[in-house]
CSV table of C-alpha atoms and ligand atoms in Angstrom, one decimal:
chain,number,residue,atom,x,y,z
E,1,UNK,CA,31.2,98.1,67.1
E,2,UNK,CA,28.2,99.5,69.1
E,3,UNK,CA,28.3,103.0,66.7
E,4,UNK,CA,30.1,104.1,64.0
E,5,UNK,CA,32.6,106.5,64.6
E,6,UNK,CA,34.4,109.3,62.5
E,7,UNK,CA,37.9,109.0,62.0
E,8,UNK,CA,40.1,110.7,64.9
E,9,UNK,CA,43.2,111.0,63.5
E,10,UNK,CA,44.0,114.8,64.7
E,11,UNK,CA,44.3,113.5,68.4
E,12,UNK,CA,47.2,111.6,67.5
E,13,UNK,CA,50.1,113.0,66.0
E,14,UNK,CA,52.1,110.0,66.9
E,15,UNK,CA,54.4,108.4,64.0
E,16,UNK,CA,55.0,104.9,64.3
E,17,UNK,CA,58.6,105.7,65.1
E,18,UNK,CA,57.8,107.7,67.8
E,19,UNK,CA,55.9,104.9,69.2
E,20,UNK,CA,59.1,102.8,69.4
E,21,UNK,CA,61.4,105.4,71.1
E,22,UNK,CA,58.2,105.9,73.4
E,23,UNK,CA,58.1,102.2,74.1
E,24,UNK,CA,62.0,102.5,74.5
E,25,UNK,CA,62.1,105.7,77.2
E,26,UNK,CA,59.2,103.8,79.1
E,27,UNK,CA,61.5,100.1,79.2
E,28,UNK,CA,64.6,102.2,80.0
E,29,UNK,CA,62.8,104.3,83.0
E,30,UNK,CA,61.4,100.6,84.0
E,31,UNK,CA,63.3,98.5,86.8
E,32,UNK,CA,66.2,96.8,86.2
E,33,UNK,CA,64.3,93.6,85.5
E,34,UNK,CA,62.6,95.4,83.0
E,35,UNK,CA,65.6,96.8,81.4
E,36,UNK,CA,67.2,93.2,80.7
E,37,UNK,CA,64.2,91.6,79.7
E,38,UNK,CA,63.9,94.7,77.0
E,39,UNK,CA,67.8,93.5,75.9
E,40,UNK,CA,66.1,89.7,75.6
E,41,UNK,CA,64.0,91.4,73.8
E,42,UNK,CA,66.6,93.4,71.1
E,43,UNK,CA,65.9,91.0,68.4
E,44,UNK,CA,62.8,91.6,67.7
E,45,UNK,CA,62.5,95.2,68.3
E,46,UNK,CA,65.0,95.4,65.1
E,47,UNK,CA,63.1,95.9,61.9
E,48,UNK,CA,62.1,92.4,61.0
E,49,UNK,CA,63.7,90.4,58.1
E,50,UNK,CA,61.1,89.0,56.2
E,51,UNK,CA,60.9,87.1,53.2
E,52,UNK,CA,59.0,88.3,50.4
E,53,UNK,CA,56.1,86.0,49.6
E,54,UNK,CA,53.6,85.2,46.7
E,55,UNK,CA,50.7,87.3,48.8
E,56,UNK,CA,50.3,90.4,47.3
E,57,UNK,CA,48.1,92.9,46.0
E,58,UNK,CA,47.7,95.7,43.1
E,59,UNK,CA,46.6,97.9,45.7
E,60,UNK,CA,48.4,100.6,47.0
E,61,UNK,CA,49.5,100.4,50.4
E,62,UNK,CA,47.9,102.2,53.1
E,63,UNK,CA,50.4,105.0,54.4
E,64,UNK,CA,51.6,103.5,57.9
E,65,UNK,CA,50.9,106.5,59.5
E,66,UNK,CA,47.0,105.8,59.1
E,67,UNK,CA,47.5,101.9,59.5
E,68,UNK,CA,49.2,102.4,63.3
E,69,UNK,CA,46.7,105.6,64.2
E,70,UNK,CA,43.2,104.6,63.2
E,71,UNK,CA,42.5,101.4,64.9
E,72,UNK,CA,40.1,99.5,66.9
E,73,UNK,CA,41.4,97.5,69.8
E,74,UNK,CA,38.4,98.2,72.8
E,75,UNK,CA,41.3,97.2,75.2
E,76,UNK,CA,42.7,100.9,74.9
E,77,UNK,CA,39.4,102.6,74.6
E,78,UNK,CA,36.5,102.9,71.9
E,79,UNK,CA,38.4,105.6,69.4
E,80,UNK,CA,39.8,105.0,67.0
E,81,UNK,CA,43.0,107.1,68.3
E,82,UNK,CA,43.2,105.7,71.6
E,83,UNK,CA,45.0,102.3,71.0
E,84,UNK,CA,47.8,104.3,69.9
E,85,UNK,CA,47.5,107.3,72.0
E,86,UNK,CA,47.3,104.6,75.1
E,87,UNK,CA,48.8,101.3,74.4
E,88,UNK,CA,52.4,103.0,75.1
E,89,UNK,CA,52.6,101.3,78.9
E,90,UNK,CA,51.8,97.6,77.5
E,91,UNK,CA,54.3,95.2,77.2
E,92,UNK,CA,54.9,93.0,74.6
E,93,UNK,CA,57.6,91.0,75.5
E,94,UNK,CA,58.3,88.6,76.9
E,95,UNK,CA,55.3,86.9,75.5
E,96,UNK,CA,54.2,83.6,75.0
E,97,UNK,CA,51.4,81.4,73.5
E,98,UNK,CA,49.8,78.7,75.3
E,99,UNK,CA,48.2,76.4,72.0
E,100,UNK,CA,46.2,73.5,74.0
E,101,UNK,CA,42.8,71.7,73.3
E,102,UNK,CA,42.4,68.6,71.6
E,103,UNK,CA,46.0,68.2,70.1
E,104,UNK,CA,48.8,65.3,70.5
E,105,UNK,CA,51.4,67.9,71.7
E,106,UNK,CA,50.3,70.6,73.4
E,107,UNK,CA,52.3,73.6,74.7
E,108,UNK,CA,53.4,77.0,75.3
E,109,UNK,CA,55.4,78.7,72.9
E,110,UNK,CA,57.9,81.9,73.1
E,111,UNK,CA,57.1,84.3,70.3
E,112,UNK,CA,60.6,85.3,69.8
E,113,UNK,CA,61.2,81.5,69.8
E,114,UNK,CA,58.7,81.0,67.1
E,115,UNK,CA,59.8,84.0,65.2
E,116,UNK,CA,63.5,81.9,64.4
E,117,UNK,CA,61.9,78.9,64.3
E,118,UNK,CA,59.5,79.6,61.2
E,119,UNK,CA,60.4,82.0,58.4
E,120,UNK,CA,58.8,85.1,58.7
E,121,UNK,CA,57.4,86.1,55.2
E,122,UNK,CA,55.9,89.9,53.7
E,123,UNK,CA,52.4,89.6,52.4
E,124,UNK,CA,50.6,92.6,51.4
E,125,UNK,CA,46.8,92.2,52.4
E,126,UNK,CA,43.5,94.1,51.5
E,127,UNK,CA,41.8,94.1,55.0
E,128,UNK,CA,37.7,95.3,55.0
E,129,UNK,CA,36.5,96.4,58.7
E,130,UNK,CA,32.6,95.6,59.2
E,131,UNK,CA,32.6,99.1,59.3
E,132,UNK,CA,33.0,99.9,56.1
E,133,UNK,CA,35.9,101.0,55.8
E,134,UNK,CA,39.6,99.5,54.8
E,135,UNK,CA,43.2,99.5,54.6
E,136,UNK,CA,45.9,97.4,52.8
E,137,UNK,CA,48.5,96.2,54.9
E,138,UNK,CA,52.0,94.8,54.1
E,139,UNK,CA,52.3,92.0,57.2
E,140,UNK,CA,55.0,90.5,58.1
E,141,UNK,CA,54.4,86.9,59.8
E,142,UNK,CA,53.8,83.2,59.4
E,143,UNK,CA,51.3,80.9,58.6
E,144,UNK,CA,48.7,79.5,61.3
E,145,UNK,CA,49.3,76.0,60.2
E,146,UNK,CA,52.5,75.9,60.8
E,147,UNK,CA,51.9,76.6,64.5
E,148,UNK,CA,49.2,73.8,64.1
E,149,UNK,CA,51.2,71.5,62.7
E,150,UNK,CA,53.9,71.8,65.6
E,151,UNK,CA,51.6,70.9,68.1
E,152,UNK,CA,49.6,68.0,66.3
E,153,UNK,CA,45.8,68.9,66.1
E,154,UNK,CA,43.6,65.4,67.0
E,155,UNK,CA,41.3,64.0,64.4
E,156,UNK,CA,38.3,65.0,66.3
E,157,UNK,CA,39.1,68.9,66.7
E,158,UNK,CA,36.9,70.7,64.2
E,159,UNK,CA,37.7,74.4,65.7
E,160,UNK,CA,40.3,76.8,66.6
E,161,UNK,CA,39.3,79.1,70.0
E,162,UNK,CA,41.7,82.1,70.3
E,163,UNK,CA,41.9,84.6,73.1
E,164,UNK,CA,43.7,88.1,73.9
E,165,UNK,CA,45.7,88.8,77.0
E,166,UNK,CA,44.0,90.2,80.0
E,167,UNK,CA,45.8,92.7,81.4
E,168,UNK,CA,44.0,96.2,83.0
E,169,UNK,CA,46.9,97.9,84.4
E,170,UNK,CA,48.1,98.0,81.1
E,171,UNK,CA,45.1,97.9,79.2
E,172,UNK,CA,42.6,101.0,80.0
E,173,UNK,CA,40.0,100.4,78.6
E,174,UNK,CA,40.0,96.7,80.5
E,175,UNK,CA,39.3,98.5,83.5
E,176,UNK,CA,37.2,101.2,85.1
E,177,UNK,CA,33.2,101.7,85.7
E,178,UNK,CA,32.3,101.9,81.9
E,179,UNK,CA,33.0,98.1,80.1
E,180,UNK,CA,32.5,98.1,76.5
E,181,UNK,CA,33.2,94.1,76.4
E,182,UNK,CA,33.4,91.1,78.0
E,183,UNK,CA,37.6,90.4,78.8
E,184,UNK,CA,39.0,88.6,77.2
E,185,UNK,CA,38.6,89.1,73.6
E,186,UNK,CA,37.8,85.8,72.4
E,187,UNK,CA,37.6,84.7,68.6
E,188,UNK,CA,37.5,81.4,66.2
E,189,UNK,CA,37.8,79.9,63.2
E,190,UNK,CA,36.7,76.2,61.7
E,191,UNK,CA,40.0,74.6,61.6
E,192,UNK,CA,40.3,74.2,57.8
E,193,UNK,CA,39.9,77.6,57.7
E,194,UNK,CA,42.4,77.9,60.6
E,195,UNK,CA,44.8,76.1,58.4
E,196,UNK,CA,44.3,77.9,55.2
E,197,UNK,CA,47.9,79.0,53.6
E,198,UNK,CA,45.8,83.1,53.6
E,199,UNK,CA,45.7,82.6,57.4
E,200,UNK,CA,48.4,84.3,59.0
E,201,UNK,CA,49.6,84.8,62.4
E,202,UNK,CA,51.6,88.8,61.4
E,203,UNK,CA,54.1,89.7,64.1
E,204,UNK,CA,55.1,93.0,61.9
E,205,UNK,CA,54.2,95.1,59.6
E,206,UNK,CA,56.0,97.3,56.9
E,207,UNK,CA,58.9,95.6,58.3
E,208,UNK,CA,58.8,96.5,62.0
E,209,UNK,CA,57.9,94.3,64.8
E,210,UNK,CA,54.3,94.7,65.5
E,211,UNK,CA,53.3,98.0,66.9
E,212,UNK,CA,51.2,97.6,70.6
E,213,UNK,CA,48.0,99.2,69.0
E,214,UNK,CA,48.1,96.6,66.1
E,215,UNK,CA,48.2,93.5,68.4
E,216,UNK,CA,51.8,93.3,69.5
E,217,UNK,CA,53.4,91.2,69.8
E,218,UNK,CA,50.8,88.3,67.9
E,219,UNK,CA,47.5,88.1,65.9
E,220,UNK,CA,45.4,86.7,63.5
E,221,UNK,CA,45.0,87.8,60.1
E,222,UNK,CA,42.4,86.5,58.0
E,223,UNK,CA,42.2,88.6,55.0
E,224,UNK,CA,38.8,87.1,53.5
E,225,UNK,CA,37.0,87.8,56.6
E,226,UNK,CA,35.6,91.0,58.4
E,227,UNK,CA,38.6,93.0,60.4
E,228,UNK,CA,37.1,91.7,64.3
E,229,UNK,CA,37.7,88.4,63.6
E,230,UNK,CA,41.6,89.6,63.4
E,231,UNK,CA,42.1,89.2,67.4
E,232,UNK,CA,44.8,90.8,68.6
E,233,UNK,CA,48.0,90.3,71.4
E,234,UNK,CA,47.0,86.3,71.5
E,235,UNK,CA,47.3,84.8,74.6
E,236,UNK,CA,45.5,80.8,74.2
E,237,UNK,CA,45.3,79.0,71.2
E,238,UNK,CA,42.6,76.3,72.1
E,239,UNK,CA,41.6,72.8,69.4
E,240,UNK,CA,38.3,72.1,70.2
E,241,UNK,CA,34.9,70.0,68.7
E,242,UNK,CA,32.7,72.7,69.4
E,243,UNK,CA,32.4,76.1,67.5
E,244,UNK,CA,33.9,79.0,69.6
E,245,UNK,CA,32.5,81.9,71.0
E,246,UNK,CA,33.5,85.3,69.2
E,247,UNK,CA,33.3,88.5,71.0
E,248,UNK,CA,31.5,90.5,68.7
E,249,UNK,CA,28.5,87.3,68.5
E,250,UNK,CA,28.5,87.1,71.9
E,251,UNK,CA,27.8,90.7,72.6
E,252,UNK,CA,25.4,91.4,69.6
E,253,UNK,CA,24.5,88.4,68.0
E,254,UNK,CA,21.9,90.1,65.0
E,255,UNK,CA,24.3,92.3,63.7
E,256,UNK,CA,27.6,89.8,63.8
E,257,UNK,CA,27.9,86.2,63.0
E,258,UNK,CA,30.8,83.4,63.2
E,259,UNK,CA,31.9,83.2,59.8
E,260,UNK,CA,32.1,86.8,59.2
E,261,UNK,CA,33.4,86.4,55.4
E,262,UNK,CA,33.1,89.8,53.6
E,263,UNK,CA,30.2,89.9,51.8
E,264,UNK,CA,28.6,92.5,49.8
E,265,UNK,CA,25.6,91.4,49.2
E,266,UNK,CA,24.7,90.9,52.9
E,267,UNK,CA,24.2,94.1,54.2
E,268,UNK,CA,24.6,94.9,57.7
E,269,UNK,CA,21.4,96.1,59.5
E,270,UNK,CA,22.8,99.2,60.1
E,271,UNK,CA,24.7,100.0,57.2
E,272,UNK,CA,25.5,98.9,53.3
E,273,UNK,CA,28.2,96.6,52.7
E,274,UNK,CA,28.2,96.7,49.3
E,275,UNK,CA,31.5,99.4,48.6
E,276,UNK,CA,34.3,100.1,51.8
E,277,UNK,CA,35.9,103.9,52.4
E,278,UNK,CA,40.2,103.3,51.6
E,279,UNK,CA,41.7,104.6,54.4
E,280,UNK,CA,44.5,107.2,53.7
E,281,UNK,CA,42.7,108.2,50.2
E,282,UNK,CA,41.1,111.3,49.8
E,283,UNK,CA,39.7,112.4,46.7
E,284,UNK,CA,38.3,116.0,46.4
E,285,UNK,CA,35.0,115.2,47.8
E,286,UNK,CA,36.7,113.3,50.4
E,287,UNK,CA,37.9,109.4,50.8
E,288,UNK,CA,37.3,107.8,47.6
E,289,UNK,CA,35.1,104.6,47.7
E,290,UNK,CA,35.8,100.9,46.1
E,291,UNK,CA,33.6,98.4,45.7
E,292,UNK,CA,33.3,95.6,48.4
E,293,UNK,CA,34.1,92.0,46.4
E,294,UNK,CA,33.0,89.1,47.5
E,295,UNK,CA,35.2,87.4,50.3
E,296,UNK,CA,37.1,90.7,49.9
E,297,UNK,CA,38.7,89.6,46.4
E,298,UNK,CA,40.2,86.5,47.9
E,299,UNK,CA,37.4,84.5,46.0
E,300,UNK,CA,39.2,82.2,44.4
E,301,UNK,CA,41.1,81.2,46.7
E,302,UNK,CA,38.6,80.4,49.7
E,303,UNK,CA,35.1,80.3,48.4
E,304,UNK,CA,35.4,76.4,47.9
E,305,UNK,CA,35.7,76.2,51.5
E,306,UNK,CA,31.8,77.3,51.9
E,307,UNK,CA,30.3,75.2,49.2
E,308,UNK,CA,26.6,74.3,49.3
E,309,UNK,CA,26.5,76.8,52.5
E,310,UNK,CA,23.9,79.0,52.9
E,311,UNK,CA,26.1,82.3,53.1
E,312,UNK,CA,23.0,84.9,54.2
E,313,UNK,CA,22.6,82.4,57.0
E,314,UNK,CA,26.0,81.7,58.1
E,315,UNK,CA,26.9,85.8,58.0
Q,1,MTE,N1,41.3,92.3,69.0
Q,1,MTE,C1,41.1,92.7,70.2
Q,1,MTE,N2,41.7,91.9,71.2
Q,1,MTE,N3,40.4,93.7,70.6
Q,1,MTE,C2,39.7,94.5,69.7
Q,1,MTE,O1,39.0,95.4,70.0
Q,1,MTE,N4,39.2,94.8,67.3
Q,1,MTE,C3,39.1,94.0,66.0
Q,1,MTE,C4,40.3,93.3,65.6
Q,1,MTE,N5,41.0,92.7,66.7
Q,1,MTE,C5,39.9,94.1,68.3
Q,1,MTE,C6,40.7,93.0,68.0
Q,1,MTE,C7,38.6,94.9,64.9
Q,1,MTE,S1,36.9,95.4,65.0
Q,1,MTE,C8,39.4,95.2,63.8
Q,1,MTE,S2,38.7,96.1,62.5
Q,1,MTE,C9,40.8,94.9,63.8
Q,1,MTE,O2,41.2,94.3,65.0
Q,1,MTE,C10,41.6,96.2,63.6
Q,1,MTE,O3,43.0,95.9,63.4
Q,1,MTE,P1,44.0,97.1,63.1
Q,1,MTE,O4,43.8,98.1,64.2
Q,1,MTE,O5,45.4,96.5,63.1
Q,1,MTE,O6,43.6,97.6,61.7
C-alpha cells in the first residue's frame, strides 16, 4: 500500500447483484465451452448454504454494498473501485488448488469439489486493513486445517506458502508498462497459525459465492492479522521449513512484516494504528472511529500462540 488513498466509491455504482448477472451476460456471450463449464459451474453460483457457526461478532455488519466496492486487490488496479469496476472478465471457475510441499499426500483439489466435501460454515468477522480502516464481514467458508489435514502436512513443515493466480488477460492491473507488484501475490503463515480453528479459507460471503473482487473463487481469512495477509483467488498451497515470502515484505520491508498481527500499539511509520475508520459508518462529522484492540479483539483466542515473542520486533 505505497499511499493511502480516499475511498472511491462514486465510480462504482455496481451492486453485488449486478456483478453476478454481469458475470452471467459475459459466460453466456463466451463460446460454447465456456457456456457448459458455466452449467459445471451452477452449483456454486447459487447462494451458498452455509451453516451457522460459533464465530461471530457484536458488530454490525458492513453493508455489502461497501464490502464488494471498496477493495484492494492490485491485480485489477490500485483503487479502491477498480477490483470491482474491472474484475468482471475473470473467471472463477473452473478452479482448482494445487496444496504441495512437505506433505504425505499432496495434490490438487477442485474448489467445487471441496465445497461438498467440507461443510461450509457462516462466521461473521471484524477485518482491520493496515490502512486503517475496517469492515465486518459475514464469510461463508471452511477451516484451513481441514484442507491440511486432507493432505497430511510432514513433521518437519513449519510454514504454509500461499500464492494467487497469474493471469493478465484477465487481470489488468497484471499487465501493462506501470507494475505495482511483483506477480504473483504470494503470502504465509507459520503453520500453527495456518491451522488455527479462526483461519478460514471463505468461498462466500453474505451467502453468495465469492464475488471476483473479493478473491473468487478462494482466500485466506485471518481475522487477527492485518487485511494483506488475506491473499486472494489462491492458486498453490505450499508446506515448507522455511518462512515464506509475503508480498507486501518483499516489496517494502520497513513498513510491513511477516506476522502482521493487528497491533495498536505499534504504529505504522506512516500512520497511527491505534483506532481504524468502520467502513459504511458515517457519523455527522463523517465515518465514525473505533478503537484498534489488540490482535483485532481476537485476543483471547490467539495471543498464546506469540508467547515470550517480542511483538515490536516481529510486526
Ligand atoms: N490478495 C491479492 N492477490 N492481491 C491483493 O492486492 N490485497 C490484500 C488482501 N489480499 C490483495 C490480496 C489487502 S491489502 C487487503 S486489505 C485485503 O485483500 C482486502 O480484501 P477485501 O477487498 O475482500 O476487503
Amino acid at each position: 500500500m505505497p499511499t493511502y488513498r480516499p475511498p472511491k466509491i462514486a465510480s462504482s455504482e455496481i451492486t453485488p447483484r449486478q456483478v453476478y448477472v454481469r458475470r452471467r451476460e459475459f459466460l453466456g456471450a463466451a463460446a460454447l465451452g465456456a457456456m457448459a463449464l458455466y452449467g459445471a459451474g451452477k452449483a456454486s453460483a447459487a447462494a451458498l448454504s452455509a451453516v451457522q457457526s460459533k464465530y461471530k461478532v457484536d458488530d454490525k455488519t458492513t453493508p455489502l454494498k461497501d464490502v464488494t466496492t471498496y477493495n484492494n486487490f492490485y491485480e485489477f488496479g490500485l483503487d479502491k473501485g477498480d477490483p470491482a469496476a474491472l474484475s468482471g472478465d475473470f473467471k472463477p471457475l473452473p478452479w482448482t488448488v494445487k496444496v504441495d510441499g512437505m506433505v504425505n499426500k499432496p495434490g490438487t483439489f477442485d474448489i467445487e469439489a471441496l465445497m461438498k466435501e467440507f461443510p461450509i460454515e457462516e462466521r461473521t468477522y471484524r477485518m482491520r486493513c493496515v490502512e486503517a480502516w475496517s469492515m465486518v464481514i459475514p464469510w461463508d467458508g471452511f477451516p484451513l486445517a481441514s484442507l491440511l489435514d486432507k493432505v497430511e502436512p510432514l513433521g518437519s513443515a513449519k510454514y504454509v506458502a500461499f500464492e494467487t493466480v497469474v493471469r493478465p488477460e484477465e487481470m489488468p492491473g497484471q499487465k501493462g508498462l506501470f507494475q505495482s507488484l511483483d506477480w504473483p501475490y504470494v503470502e504465509g503463515l507459520r503453520l500453527d497459525e495456518a491451522r488455527h480453528p479462526l483461519t478460514l479459507l471463505a468461498v462466500g460471503l453474505y451467502g453468495e459465492t465469492l464475488p471476483n473482487q473479493n478473491g473468487a473463487p478462494i482466500r485466506l481469512v485471518v481475522p487477527w492479522k492485518y487485511g494483506f495477509k488475506g491473499i486472494k483467488s489462491i492458486v498453490r498451497i505450499t508446506l515448507t521449513d522455511q518462512q515464506p515470502k509475503n508480498t507486501w515484505q518483499v516489496t517494502n520491508p520497513q513498513e510491513y512484516g511477516f506476522y502482521a498481527n493487528v497491533n495498536p500499539a505499534v504504529d505504522h511509520p506512516r500512520w497511527s494504528q491505534a483506532t481504524e475508520r468502520r467502513i459504511g459508518e458515517s457519523g455527522f462529522f463523517g465515518a465514525s472511529r473505533h478503537p484498534t484492540l489488540p490482535f483485532n479483539g481476537y485476543a483471547d483466542e490467539v495471543a498464546s500462540l506469540y508467547a515470550g515473542m517480542e511483538l515490536k520486533a516481529n510486526f
